[in-house]
Short mmCIF file of C-alpha atoms in Angstrom, two decimals:
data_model
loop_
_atom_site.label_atom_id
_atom_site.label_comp_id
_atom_site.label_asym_id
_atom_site.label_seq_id
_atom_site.Cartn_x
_atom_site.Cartn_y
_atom_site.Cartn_z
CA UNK A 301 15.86 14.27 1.03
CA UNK A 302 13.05 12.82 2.63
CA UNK A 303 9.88 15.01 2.29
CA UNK A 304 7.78 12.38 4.58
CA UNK A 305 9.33 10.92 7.68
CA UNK A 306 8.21 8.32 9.94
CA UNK A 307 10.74 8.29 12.87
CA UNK A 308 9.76 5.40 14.74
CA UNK A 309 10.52 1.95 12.86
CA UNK A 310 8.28 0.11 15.69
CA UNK A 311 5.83 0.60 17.66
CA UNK A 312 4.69 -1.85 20.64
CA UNK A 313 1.26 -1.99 21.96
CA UNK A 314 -1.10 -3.99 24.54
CA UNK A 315 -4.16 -5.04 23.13
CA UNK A 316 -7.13 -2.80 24.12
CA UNK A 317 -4.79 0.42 24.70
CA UNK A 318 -4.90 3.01 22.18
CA UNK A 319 -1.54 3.27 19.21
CA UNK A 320 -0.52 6.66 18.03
CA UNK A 321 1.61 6.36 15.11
CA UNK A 322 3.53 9.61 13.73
CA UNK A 323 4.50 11.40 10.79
CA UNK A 324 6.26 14.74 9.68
CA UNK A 325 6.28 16.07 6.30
CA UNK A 326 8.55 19.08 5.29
CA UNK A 327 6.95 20.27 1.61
CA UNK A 328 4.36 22.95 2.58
CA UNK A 329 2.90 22.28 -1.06
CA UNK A 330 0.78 18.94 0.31
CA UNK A 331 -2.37 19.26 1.18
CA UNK A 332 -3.99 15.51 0.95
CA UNK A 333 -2.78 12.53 3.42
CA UNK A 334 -2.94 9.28 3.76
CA UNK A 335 -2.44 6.15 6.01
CA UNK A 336 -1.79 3.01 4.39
CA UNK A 337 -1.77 -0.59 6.06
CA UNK A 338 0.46 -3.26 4.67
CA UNK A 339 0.58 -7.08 6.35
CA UNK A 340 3.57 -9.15 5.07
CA UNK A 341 3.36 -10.74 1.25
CA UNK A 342 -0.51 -8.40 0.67
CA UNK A 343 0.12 -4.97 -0.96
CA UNK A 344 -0.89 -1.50 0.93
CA UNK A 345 -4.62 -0.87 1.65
CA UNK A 346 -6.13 2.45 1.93
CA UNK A 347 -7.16 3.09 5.83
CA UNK A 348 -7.72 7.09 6.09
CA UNK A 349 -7.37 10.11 4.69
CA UNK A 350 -7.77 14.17 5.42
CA UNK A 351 -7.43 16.97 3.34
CA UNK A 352 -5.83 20.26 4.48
CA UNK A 353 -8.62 22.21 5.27
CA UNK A 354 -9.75 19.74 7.97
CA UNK A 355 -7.40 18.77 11.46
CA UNK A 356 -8.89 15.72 12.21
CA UNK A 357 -11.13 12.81 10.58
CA UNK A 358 -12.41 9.65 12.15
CA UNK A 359 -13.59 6.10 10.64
CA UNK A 360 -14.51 4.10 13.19
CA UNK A 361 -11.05 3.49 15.58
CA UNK A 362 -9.36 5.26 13.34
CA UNK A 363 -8.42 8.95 13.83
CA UNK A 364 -6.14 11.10 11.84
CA UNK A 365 -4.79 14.72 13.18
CA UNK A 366 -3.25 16.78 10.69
CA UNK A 367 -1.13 19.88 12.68
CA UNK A 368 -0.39 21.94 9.48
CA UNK A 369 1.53 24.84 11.38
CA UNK A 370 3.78 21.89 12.78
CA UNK A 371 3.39 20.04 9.48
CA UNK A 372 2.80 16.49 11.38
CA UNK A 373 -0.27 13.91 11.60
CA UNK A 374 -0.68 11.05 12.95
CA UNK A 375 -2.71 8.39 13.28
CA UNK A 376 -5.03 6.89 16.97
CA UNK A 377 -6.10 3.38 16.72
CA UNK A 378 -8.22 2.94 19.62
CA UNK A 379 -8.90 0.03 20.76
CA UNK A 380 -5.63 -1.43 19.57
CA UNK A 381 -6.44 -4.93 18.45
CA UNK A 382 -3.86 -8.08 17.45
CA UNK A 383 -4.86 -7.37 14.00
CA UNK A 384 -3.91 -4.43 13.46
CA UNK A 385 -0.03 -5.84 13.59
CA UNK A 386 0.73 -4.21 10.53
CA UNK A 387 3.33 -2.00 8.81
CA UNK A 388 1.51 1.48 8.35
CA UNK A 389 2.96 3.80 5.96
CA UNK A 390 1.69 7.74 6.06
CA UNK A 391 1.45 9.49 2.22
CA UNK A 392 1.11 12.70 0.97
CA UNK A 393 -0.20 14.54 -2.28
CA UNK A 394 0.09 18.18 -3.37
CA UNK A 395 -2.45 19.61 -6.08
CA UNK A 396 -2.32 18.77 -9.17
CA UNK A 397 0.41 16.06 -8.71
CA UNK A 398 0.22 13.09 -10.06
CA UNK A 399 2.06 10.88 -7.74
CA UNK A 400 2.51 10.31 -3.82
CA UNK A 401 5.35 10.69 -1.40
CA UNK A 402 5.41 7.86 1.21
CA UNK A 403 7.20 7.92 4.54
CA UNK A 404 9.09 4.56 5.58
CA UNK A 405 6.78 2.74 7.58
CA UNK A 406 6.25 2.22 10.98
CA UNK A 407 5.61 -1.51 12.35
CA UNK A 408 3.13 -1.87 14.49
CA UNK A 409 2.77 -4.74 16.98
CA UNK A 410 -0.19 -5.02 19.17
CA UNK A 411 0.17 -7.37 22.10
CA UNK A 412 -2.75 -9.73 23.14
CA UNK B 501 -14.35 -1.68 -5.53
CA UNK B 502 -11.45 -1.16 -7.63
CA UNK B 503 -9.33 -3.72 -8.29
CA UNK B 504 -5.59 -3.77 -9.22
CA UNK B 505 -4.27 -7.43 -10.17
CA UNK B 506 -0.77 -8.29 -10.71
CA UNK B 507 -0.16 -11.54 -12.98
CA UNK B 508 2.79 -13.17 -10.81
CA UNK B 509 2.55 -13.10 -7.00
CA UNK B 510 6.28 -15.06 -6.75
CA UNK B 511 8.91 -14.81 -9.55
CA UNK B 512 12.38 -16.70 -9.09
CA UNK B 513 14.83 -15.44 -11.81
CA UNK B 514 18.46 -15.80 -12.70
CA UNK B 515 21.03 -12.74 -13.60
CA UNK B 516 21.11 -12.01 -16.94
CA UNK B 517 17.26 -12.75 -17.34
CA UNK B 518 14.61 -10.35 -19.03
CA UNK B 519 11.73 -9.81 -16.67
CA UNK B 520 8.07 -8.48 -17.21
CA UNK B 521 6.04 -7.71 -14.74
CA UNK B 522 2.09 -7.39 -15.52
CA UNK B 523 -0.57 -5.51 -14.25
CA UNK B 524 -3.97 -4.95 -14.78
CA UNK B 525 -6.80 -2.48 -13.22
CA UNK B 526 -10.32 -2.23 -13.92
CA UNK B 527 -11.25 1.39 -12.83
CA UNK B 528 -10.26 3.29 -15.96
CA UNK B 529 -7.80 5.30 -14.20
CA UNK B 530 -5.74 7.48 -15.71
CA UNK B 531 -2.41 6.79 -13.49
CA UNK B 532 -0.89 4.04 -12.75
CA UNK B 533 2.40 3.46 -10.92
CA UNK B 534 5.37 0.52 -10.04
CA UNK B 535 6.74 0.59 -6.98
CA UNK B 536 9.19 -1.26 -5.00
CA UNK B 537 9.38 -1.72 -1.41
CA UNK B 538 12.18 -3.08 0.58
CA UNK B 539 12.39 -3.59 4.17
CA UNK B 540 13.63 0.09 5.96
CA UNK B 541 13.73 1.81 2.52
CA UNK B 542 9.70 1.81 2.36
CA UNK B 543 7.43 2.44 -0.77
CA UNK B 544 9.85 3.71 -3.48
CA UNK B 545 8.77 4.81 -7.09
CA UNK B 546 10.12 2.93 -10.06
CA UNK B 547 8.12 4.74 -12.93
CA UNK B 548 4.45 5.80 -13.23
CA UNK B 549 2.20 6.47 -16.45
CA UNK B 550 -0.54 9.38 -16.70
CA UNK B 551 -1.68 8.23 -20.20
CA UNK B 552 -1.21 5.84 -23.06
CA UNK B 553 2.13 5.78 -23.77
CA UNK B 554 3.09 8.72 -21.66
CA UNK B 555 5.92 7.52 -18.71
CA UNK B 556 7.89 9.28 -15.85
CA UNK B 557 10.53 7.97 -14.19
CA UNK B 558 10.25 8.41 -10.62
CA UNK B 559 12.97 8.06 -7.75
CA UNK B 560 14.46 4.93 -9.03
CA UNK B 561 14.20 4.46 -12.94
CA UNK B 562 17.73 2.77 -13.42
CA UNK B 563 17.78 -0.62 -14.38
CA UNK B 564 13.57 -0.76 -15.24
CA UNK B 565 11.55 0.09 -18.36
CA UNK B 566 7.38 0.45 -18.47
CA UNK B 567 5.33 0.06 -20.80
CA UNK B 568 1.70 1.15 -21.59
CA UNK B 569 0.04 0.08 -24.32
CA UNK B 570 -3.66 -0.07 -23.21
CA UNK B 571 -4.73 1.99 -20.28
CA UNK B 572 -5.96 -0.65 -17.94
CA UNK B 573 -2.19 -2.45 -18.37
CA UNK B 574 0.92 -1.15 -17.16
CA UNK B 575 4.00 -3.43 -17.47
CA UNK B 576 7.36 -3.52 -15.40
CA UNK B 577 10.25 -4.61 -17.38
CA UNK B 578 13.86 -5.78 -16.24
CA UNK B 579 15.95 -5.75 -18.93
CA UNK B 580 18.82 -7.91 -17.14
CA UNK B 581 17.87 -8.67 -13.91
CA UNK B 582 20.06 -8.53 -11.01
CA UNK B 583 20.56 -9.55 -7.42
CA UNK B 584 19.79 -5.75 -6.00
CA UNK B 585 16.42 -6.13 -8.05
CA UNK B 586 15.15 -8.54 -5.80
CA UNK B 587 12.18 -7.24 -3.88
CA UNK B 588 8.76 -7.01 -3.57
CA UNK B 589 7.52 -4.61 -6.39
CA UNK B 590 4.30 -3.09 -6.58
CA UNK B 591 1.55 -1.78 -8.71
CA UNK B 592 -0.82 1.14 -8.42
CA UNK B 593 -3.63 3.18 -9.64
CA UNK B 594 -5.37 6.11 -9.17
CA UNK B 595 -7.68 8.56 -11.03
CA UNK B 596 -6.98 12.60 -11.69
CA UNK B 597 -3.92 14.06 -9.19
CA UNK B 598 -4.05 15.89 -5.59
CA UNK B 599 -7.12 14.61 -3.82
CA UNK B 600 -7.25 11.15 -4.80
CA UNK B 601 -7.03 7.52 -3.14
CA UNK B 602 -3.98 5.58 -4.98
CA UNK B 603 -4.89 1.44 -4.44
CA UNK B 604 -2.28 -1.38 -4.86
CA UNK B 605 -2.33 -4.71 -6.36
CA UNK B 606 -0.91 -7.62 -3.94
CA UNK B 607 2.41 -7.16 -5.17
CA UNK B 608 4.37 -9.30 -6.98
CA UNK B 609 7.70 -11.12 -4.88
CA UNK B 610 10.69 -11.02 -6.70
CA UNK B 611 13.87 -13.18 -6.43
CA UNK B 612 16.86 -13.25 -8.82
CA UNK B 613 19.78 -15.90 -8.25
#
């Protein structure tokens, strides 16, 4: 039973033009998120996070929305760039838990 | 900046074989975690440690051990490798629970023949 979901394998973008990559969770107890950027053969790196008491927070290009009534963020890179080509993975935490729930991944491939 | 370091980056081992994987982080965190990630299936959780000593198994336990002697070292065993272990497997850290950044080492590739 998948408690984080990332429905779209792939995602295709032209360089310049802004991604929107999406996630749904279904246990109400999270309240911490987090995107995650993995390139082939490196391990994840830490990109973003939000807590529940906030909808939206911004680094840079970077924007996370958190919708908790819908229970789904997602993540706005704007501009896309060819480096971002990546394989982003959205996590979540609840309190007091020691561990975090990762969705599958969505590739993203951003087109010069 | 913390820094998680895995001892092998490429491992080729035969069926049969005992495996240990090493890691190593330098932020005195409490947790630390072995995951494995395989293409469609995502980030999946072998085992994790919140002490000395202490383990969980997480979504996948069968057919790994841990061990944690020391708390900057957390250790991924295969006791007889197989041909469905081979993967990219990775280790993690993080301090306290809830509202807290987890970081990865590189990750260690894994093949068995």
């Amino acid at each position: 039973d998948q408690q984080v979901k990332q429905n779209s394998p792939s995602l295709s973008v032209q360089e310049g033009r802004i991604s929107i990559l999406n996630c749904d969770y279904t246990n109400s107890m999270f309240d911490y998120f987090l995107w995650y950027k993995k390139y082939p053969a490196e391990g994840p790196t830490f990109l973003i996070s939000i807590s529940s008491i906030k909808d939206k927070n911004e680094d840079g290009r970077f924007t996370v929305f958190l919708n908790k009534s819908a229970k789904h963020l997602s993540l706005h890179i704007v501009p896309s760039q060819p480096g971002d080509s990546a394989v982003y993975f959205c996590a979540a935490s609840g309190a007091g838990s020691y561990q975090l729930t990762f969705g599958k991944g969505t590739k993203l491939s951003v087109i010069p | 900046d913390v820094k998680v370091t895995q001892s092998s980056r490429y491992l080729v081992k035969r069926t049969g074989e005992k495996v240990f994987l090493e890691c190593v982080q330098d932020m005195d965190h409490e947790n630390m975690f072995w995951y494995r990630q395989d293409p469609g299936l995502g980030l999946r959780l072998i085992y994790f440690s919140y002490d000395v000593k202490m383990k969980e198994k997480g979504d996948i336990p069968e057919g790994y051990s841990v061990s944690r002697e020391k708390k900057e070292r957390f250790s991924l065993i295969l006791e007889s490798a197989s041909t469905n272990q081979t993967s990219m497997y990775l280790c993690a850290s993080r301090t306290g629970t809830g509202r807290n950044t987890i970081y990865f080492g590189e990750g260690s590739w894994l093949t068995v023949v």
